Short mmCIF file of C-alpha atoms in Angstrom, two decimals:
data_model
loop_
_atom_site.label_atom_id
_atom_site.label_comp_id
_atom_site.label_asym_id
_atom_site.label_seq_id
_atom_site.Cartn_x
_atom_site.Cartn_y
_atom_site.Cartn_z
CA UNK A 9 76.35 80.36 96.55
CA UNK A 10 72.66 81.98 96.02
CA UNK A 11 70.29 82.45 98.80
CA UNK A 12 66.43 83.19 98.24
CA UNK A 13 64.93 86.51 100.03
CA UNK A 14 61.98 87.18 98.21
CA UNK A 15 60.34 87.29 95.05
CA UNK A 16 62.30 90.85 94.56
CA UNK A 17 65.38 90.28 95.81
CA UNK A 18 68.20 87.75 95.51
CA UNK A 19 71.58 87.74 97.70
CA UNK A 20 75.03 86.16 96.17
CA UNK A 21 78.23 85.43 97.93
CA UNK A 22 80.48 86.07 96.02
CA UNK A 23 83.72 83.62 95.64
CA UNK A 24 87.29 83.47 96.77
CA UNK A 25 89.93 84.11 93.90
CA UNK A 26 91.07 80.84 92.57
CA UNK A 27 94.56 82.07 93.49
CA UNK A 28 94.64 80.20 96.65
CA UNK A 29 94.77 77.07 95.64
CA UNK A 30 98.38 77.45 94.33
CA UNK A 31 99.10 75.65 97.66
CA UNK A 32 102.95 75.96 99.32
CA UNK A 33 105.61 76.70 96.47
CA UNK A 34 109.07 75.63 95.79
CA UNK A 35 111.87 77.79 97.59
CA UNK A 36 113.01 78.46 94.01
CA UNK A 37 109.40 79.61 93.56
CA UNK A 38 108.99 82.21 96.27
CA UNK A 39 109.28 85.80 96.02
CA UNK A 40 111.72 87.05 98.98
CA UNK A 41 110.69 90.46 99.38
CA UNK A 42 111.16 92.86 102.50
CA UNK A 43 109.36 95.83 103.71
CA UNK A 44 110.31 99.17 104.44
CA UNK A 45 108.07 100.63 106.86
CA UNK A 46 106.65 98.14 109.95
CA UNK A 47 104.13 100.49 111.07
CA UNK A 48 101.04 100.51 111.49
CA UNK A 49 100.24 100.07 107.83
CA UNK A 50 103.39 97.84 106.91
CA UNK A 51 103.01 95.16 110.02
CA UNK A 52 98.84 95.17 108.04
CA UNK A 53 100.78 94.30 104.71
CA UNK A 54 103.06 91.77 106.27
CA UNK A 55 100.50 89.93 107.98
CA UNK A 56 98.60 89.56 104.87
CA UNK A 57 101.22 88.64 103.15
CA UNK A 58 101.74 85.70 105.18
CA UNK A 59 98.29 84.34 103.70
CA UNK A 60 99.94 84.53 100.38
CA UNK A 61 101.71 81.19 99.50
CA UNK A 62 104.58 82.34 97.20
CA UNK A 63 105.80 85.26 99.70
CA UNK A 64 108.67 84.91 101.84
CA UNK A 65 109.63 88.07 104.23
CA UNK A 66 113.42 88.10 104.19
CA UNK A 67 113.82 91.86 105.67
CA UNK A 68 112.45 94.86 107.76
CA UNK A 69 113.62 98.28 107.64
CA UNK A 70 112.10 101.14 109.61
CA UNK A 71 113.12 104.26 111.80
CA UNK A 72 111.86 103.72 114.62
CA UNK A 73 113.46 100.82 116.75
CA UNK A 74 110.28 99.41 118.40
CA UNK A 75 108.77 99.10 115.03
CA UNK A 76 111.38 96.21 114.16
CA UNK A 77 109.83 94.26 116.94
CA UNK A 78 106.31 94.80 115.89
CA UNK A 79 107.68 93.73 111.99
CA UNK A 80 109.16 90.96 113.39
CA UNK A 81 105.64 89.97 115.52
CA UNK A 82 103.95 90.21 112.25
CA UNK A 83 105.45 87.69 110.00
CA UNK A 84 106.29 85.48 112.96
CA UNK A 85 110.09 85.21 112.71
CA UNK A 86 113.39 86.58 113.63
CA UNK A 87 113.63 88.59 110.72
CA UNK A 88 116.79 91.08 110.03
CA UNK A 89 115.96 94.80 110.74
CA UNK A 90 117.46 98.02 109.97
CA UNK A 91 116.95 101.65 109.89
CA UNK A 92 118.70 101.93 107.08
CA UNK A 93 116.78 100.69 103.92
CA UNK A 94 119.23 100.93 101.66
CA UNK A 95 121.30 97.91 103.20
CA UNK A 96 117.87 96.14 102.37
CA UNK A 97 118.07 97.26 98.64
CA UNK A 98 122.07 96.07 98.11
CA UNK A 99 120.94 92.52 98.96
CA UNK A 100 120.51 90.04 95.97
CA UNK A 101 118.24 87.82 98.03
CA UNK A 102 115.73 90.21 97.88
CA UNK A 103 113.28 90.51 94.64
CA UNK A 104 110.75 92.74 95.76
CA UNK A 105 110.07 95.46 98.28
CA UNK A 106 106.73 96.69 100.18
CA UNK A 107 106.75 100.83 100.71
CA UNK A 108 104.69 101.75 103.57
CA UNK A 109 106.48 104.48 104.70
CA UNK A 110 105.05 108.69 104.64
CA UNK A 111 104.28 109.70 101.63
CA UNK A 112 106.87 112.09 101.05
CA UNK A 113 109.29 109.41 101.05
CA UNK A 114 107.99 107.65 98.49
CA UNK A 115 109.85 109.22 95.67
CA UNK A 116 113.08 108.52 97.07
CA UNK A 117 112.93 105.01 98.13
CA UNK A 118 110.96 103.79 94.56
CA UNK A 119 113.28 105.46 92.74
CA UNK A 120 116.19 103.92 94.65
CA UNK A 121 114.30 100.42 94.73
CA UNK A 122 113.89 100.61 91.22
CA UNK A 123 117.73 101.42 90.27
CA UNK A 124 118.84 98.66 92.60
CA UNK A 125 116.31 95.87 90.55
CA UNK A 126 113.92 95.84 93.10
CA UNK A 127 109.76 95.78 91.96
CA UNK A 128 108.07 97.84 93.82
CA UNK A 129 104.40 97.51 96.07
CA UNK A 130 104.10 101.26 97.20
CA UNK A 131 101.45 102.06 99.50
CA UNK A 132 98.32 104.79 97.92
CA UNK A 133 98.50 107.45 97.59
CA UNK A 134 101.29 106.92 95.07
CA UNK A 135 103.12 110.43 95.21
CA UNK A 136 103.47 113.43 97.61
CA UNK A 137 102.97 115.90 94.55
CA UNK A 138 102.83 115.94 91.21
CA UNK A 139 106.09 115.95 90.39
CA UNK A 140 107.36 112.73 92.28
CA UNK A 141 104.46 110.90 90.90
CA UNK A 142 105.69 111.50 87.30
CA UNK A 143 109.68 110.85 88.28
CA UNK A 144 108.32 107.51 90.43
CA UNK A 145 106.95 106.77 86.93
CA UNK A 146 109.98 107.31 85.19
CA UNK A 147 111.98 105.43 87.45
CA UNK A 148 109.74 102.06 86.98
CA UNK A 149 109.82 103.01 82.90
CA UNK A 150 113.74 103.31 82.64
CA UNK A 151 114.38 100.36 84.82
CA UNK A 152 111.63 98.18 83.29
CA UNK A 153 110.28 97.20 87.13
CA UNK A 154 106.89 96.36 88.03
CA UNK A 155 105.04 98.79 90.30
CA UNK A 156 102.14 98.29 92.18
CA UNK A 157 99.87 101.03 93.77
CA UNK A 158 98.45 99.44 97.54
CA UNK A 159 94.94 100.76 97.32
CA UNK A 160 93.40 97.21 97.28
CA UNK A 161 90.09 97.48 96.41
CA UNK A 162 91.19 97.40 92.28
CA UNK A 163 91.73 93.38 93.60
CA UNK A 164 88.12 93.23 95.88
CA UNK A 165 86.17 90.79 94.48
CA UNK A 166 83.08 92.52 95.31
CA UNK A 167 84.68 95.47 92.85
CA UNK A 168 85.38 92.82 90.46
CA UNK A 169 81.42 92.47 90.50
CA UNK A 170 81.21 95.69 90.01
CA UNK A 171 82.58 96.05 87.09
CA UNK A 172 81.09 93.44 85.59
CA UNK A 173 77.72 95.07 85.92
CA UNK A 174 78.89 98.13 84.39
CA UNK A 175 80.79 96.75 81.76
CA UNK A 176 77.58 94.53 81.10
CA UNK A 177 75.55 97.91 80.46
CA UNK A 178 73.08 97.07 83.01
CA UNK A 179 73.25 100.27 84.84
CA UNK A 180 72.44 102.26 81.40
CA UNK A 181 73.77 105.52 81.15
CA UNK A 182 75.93 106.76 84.31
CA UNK A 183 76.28 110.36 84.72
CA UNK A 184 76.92 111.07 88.38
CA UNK A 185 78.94 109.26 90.97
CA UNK A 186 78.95 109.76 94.86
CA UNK A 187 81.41 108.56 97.39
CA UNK A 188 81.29 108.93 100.63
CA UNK A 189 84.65 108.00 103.55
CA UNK A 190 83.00 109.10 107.13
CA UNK A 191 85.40 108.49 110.70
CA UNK A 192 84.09 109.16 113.77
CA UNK A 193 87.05 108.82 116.47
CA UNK A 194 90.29 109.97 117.40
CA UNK A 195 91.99 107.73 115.83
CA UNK A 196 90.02 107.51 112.08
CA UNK A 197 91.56 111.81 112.52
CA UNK A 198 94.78 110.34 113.24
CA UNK A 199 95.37 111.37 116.73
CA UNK A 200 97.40 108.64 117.01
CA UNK A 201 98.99 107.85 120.73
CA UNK A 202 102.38 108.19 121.36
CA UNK A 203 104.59 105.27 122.31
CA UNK A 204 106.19 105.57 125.42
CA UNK A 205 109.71 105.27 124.18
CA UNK A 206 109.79 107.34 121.31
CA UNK A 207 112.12 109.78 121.31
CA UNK A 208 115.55 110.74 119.27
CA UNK A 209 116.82 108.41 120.34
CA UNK A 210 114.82 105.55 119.43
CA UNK A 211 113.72 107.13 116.25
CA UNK A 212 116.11 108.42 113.42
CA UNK A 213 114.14 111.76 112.86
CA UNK A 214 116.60 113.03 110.63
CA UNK A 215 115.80 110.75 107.99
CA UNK A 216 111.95 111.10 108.64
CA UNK A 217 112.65 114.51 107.18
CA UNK A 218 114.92 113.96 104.16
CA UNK A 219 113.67 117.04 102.21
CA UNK A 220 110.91 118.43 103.96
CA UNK A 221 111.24 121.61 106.19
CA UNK A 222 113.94 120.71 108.76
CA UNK A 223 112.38 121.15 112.44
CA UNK A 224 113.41 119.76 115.98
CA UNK A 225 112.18 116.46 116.72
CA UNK A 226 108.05 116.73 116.99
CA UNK A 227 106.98 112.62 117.70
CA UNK A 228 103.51 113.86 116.79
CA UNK A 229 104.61 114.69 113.26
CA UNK A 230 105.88 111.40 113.02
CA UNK A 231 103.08 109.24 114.01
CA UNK A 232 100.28 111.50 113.29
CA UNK A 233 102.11 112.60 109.77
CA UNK A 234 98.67 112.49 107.55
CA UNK A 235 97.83 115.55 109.52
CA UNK A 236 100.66 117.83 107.96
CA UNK A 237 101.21 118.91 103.98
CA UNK A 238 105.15 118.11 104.57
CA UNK A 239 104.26 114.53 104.71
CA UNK A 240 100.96 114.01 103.54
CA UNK A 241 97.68 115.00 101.45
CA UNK A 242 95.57 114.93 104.47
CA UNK A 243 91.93 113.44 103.90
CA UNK A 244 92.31 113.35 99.91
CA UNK A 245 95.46 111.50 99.72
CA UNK A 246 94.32 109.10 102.60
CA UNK A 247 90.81 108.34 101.91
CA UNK A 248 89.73 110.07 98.99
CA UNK A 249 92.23 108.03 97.12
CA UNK A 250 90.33 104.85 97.95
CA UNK A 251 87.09 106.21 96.68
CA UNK A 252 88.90 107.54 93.40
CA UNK A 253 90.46 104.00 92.49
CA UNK A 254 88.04 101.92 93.02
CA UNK A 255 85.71 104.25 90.33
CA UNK A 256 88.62 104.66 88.08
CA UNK A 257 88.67 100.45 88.38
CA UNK A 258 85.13 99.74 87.78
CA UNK A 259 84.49 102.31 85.49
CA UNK A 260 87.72 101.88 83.19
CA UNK A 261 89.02 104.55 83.70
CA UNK A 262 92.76 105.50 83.74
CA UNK A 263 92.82 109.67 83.52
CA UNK A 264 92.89 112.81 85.49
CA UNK A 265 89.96 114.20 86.44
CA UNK A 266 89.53 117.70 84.02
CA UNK A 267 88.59 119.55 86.98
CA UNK A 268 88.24 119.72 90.88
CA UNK A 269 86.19 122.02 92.79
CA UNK A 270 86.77 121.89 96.57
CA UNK A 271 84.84 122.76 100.01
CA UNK A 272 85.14 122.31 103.24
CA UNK A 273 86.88 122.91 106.88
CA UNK A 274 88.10 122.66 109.94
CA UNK A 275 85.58 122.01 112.59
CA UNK A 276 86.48 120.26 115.39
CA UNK A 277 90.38 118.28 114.88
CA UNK A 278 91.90 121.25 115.67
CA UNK A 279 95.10 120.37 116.57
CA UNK A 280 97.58 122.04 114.69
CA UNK A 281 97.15 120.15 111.44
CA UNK A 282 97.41 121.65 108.27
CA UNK A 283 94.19 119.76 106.44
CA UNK A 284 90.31 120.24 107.16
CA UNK A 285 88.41 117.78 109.01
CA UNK A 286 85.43 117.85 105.86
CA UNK A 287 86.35 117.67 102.38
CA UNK A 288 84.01 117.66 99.85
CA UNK A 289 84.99 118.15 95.94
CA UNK A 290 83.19 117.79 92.73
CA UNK A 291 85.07 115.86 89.67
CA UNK A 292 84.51 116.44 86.21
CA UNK A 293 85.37 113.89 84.19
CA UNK A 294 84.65 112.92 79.93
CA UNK A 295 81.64 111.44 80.75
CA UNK A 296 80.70 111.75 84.28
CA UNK A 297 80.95 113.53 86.84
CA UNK A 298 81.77 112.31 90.85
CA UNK A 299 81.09 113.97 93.70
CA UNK A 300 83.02 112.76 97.31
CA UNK A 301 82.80 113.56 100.43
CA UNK A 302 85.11 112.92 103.53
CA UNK A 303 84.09 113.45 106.65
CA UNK A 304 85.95 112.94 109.98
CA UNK A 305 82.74 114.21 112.08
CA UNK A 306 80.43 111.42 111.41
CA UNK A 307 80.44 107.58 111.19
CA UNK A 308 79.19 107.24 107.62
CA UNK A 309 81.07 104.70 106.51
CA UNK A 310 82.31 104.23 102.88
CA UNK A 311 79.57 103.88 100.09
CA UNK A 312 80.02 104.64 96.44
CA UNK A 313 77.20 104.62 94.10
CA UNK A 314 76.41 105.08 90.67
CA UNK A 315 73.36 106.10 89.23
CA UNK A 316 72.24 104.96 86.11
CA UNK A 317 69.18 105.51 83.72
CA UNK A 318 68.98 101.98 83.82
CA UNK A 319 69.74 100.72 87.71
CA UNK A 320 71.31 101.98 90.88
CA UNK A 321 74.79 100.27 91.88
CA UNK A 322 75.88 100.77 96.16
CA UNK A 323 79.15 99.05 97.29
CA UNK A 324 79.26 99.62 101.07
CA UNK A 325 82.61 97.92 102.67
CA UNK A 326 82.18 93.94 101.45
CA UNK A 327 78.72 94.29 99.86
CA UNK A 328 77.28 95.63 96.67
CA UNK A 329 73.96 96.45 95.66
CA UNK A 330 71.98 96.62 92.67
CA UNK A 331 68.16 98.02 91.99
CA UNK A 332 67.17 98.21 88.33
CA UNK A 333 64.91 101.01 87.14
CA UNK A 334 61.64 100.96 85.49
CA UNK A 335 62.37 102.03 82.64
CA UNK A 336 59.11 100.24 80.34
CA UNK A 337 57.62 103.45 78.04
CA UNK A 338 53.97 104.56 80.01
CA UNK A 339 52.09 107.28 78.45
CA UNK A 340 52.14 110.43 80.29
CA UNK A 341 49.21 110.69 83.40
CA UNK A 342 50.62 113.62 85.58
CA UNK A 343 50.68 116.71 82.59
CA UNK A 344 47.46 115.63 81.84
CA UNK A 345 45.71 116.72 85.15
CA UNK A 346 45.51 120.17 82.91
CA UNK A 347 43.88 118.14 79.96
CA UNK A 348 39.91 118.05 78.98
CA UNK A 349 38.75 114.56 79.13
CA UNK A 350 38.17 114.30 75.07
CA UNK A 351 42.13 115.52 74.51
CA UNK A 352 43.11 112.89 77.35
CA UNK A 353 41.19 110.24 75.76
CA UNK A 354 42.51 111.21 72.32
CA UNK A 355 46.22 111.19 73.91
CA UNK A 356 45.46 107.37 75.42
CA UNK A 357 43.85 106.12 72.54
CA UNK A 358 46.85 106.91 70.11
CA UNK A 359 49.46 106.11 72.71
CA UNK A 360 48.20 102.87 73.15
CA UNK A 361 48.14 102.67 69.13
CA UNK A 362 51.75 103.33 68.65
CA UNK A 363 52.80 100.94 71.73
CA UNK A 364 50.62 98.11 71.51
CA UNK A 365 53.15 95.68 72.71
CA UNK A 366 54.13 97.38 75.98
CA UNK A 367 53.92 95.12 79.34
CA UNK A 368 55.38 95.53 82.59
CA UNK A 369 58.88 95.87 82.86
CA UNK A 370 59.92 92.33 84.86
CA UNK A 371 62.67 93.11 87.36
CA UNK A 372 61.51 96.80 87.35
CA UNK A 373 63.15 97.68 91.29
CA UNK A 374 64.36 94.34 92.08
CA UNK A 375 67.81 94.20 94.07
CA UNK A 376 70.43 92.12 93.61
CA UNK A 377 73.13 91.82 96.55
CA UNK A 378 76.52 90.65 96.15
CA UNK A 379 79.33 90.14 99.03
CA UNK A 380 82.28 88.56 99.63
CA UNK A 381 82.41 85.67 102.08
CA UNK A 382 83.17 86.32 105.84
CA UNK A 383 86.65 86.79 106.95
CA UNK A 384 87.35 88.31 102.96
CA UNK A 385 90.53 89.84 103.51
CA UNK A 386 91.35 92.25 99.99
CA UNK A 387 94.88 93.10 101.28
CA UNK A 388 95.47 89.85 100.57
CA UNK A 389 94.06 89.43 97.46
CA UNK A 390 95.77 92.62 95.92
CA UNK A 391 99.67 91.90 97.36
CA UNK A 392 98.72 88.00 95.61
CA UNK A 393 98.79 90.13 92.51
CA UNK A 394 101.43 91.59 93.00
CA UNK A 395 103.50 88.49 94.35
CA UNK A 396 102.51 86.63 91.18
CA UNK A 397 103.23 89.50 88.75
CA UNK A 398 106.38 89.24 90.23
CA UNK A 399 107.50 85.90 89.46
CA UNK A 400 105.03 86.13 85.70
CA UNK A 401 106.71 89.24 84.48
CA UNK A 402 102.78 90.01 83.84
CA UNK A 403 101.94 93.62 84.40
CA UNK A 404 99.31 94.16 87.22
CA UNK A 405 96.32 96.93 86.85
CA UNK A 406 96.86 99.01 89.46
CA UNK A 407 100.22 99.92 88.20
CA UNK A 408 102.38 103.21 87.67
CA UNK A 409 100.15 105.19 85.59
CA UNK A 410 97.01 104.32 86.71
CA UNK A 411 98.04 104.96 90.75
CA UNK A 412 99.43 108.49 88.97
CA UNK A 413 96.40 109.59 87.59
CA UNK A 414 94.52 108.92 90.81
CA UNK A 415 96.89 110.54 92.82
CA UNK A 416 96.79 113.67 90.85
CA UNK A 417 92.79 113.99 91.58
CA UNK A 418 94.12 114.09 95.09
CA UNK A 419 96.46 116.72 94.47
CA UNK A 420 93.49 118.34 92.36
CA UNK A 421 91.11 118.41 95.62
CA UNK A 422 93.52 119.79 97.65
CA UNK A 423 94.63 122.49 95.71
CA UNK A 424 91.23 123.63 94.77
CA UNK A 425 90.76 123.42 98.55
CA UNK A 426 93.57 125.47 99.12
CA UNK A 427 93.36 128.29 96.57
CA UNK A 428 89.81 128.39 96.90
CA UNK A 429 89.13 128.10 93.23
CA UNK A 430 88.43 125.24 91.17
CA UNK A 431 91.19 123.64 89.02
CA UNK A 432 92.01 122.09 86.19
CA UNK A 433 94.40 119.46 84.65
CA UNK A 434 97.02 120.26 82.27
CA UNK A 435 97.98 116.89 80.46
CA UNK A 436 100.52 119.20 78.39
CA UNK A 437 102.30 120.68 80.69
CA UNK A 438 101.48 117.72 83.81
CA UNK A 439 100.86 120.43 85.71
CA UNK A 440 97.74 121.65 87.93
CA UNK A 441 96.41 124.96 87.29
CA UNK A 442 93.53 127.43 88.42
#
């Protein structure tokens, strides 16, 4: 649907994904899949999964008792719950498996998933390091599975658009990025509260640790976990990631940045965590370079834009944004301030020789908005995918290698934060280095 706003501007929503008119399918049909991890992320996955036709929840597994009930509340049914996902991976009614746990148990459970048959949606970022992202790969490569990355803009329609206008050419020559993720609350820094019942007992801490620094039972580490390197990448592996795939998708990209360079601090979140509350780190890439910036201080929001010699290109949330450039050859006026009149007129005289044919550029600074419908829900778009590629055997996008190499320009920003030097990828040795 177009809608008119002025001579120099036009406004598009954008259409659903055809996908949804698959309708209700056959029991023999459905993917039975279960999650492992009902919080606050997983109970987000399994309600959008219910808006997927083909998906049938057939299990929960999480640590923490409560969350079972919340699982439960999200797909709407009794469903069988255990703290013990590896009961959920020995059962041959179950296809496919959601990971939403903390990222340093990601390793452990794809890996396992993928020995026991299982494909695989695992939450962004992909790894907790560099080294489980390229054994998560491995895993999915020797057991032939399919594995899905959950940063769900590489399904947004609006991204879709995107793309198109790059791949189109439109945009001319792109040589900088910027992205921008800005909180403003308690709870965008992950100061999470506490449910009143958590405790030991209620929560099976010592598989929350697995292999990361054993420690008595801290219920902030557990629910506020992005806050601390033994479970998380802090704001790169939480938000930066988003910014990072959804470049990589409409851009084509599937690489490591070459190099990072890091800034930033801890102002005001100080709480004990181990990351900064501001982020900001400078990519190079082949061709381009991006610059992004996360900011828990300030309510920016989340725009990305690309500048272009031919156009400018904003996606902000559901909307994108598009303002073409003048870029019609016009003899030179301002150098000529320091010109006699007879060498100006000399200058305009054979300019105007040599371009005889030049006009006004039409649509010189005319924007172009796209946006998805109301209600647009992407989480549901992007587990569709991977629903379907589960019953076609077709390989998704956002898969293995290409939630690796994003993952790894997390692990990039970080460490240049850390060491306070920039750093650079070694494809060689898959290894990060000053």
């Amino acid at each position: 649907m177009r809608i008119g706003v002025g001579t120099a501007a036009t406004a598009t929503i954008l259409e659903p994904r055809s996908l949804w008119g698959l309708g209700q399918a056959a029991p023999s049909d459905r993917v039975r899949f279960a999650s492992i991890g009902t919080g606050t992320r997983g109970c987000e996955l399994l309600r959008a999964s219910q808006k997927v036709p083909f998906a049938e929840c057939v299990g929960l597994a999480d640590l923490y008792d409560s969350r079972h009930d919340a699982g439960r509340e999200a797909v709407g049914h009794d469903t069988p719950a255990t703290r013990d996902y590896r009961t959920i991976l020995d059962r041959k009614d179950v296809d496919a498996v959601l990971v939403a746990v903390p990222d340093h148990l990601h390793r452990r459970i794809v890996q396992d998933a993928c020995a026991a048959g299982k494909d695989v949606y695992c939450e962004k970022p992909m790894s907790h390091n560099v080294e489980d992202g390229f054994a998560m790969v491995a895993a999915v490569e020797q057991h032939q599975r399919i594995l899905q990355v959950g940063s769900q803009r590489v399904s947004n329609i609006v991204y879709a658009k995107a793309r198109e206008i790059w791949m189109s050419g439109a945009l001319g020559d792109v040589f900088f990025i910027e992205g921008v993720s800005g909180r403003n609350s308690a709870s965008g820094a992950w100061v999470y509260p506490i449910p009143p019942d958590a405790s030991a007992q209620t929560i099976d801490w010592n598989a929350f640790l697995v292999d990361a620094p054993k420690r008595p039972f801290d219920a902030p580490r557990f629910f506020r976990w992005r806050c601390y390197a033994d479970y998380g990448e802090g704001l790169s592996g939480d938000l930066f990631v988003h910014l990072l795939s959804g470049i990589h998708y409409i851009t084509g990209t599937n690489e490591t940045p070459l190099k990072a360079q890091s800034t930033g601090g801890l102002y005001r979140w100080k709480d004990g965590r181990d990351f900064p509350d501001l982020i900001e780190t400078l990519y190079d890439y082949p061709a381009f370079r991006v610059a992004l910036r996360c900011n828990l201080n300030n309510a920016q929001g989340e725009p990305i834009t690309f500048y272009g010699t031919k156009g400018t290109m904003t996606l902000n949330g559901n909307t994108l944004t598009f303002v073409s450039q003048d870029t019609a050859p016009q003899p030179e006026g301002y150098s000529l301030i320091g010109w006699p009149q007879r060498l100006k007129e000399q200058y305009l005289a054979e300019w105007h020789a040599k371009n005889p044919d030049v006009a006004p550029q039409i649509g010189a600074g005319v924007s172009s908005t796209f946006a998805a419908p109301q209600g647009y829900n992407d989480v549901v778009d992007h587990e569709a995918v991977f629903f379907e590629a589960v019953r076609s055997r077709k390989p998704v996008l956002e898969d293995e290698y290409f939630g690796n190499n994003t993952a790894i320009g997390c692990h990039m920003a970080n460490a240049a934060y850390f060491r306070g030097s920039a750093t650079r990828w070694n494809a060689a040795k898959k290894k990060i280095e000053a």
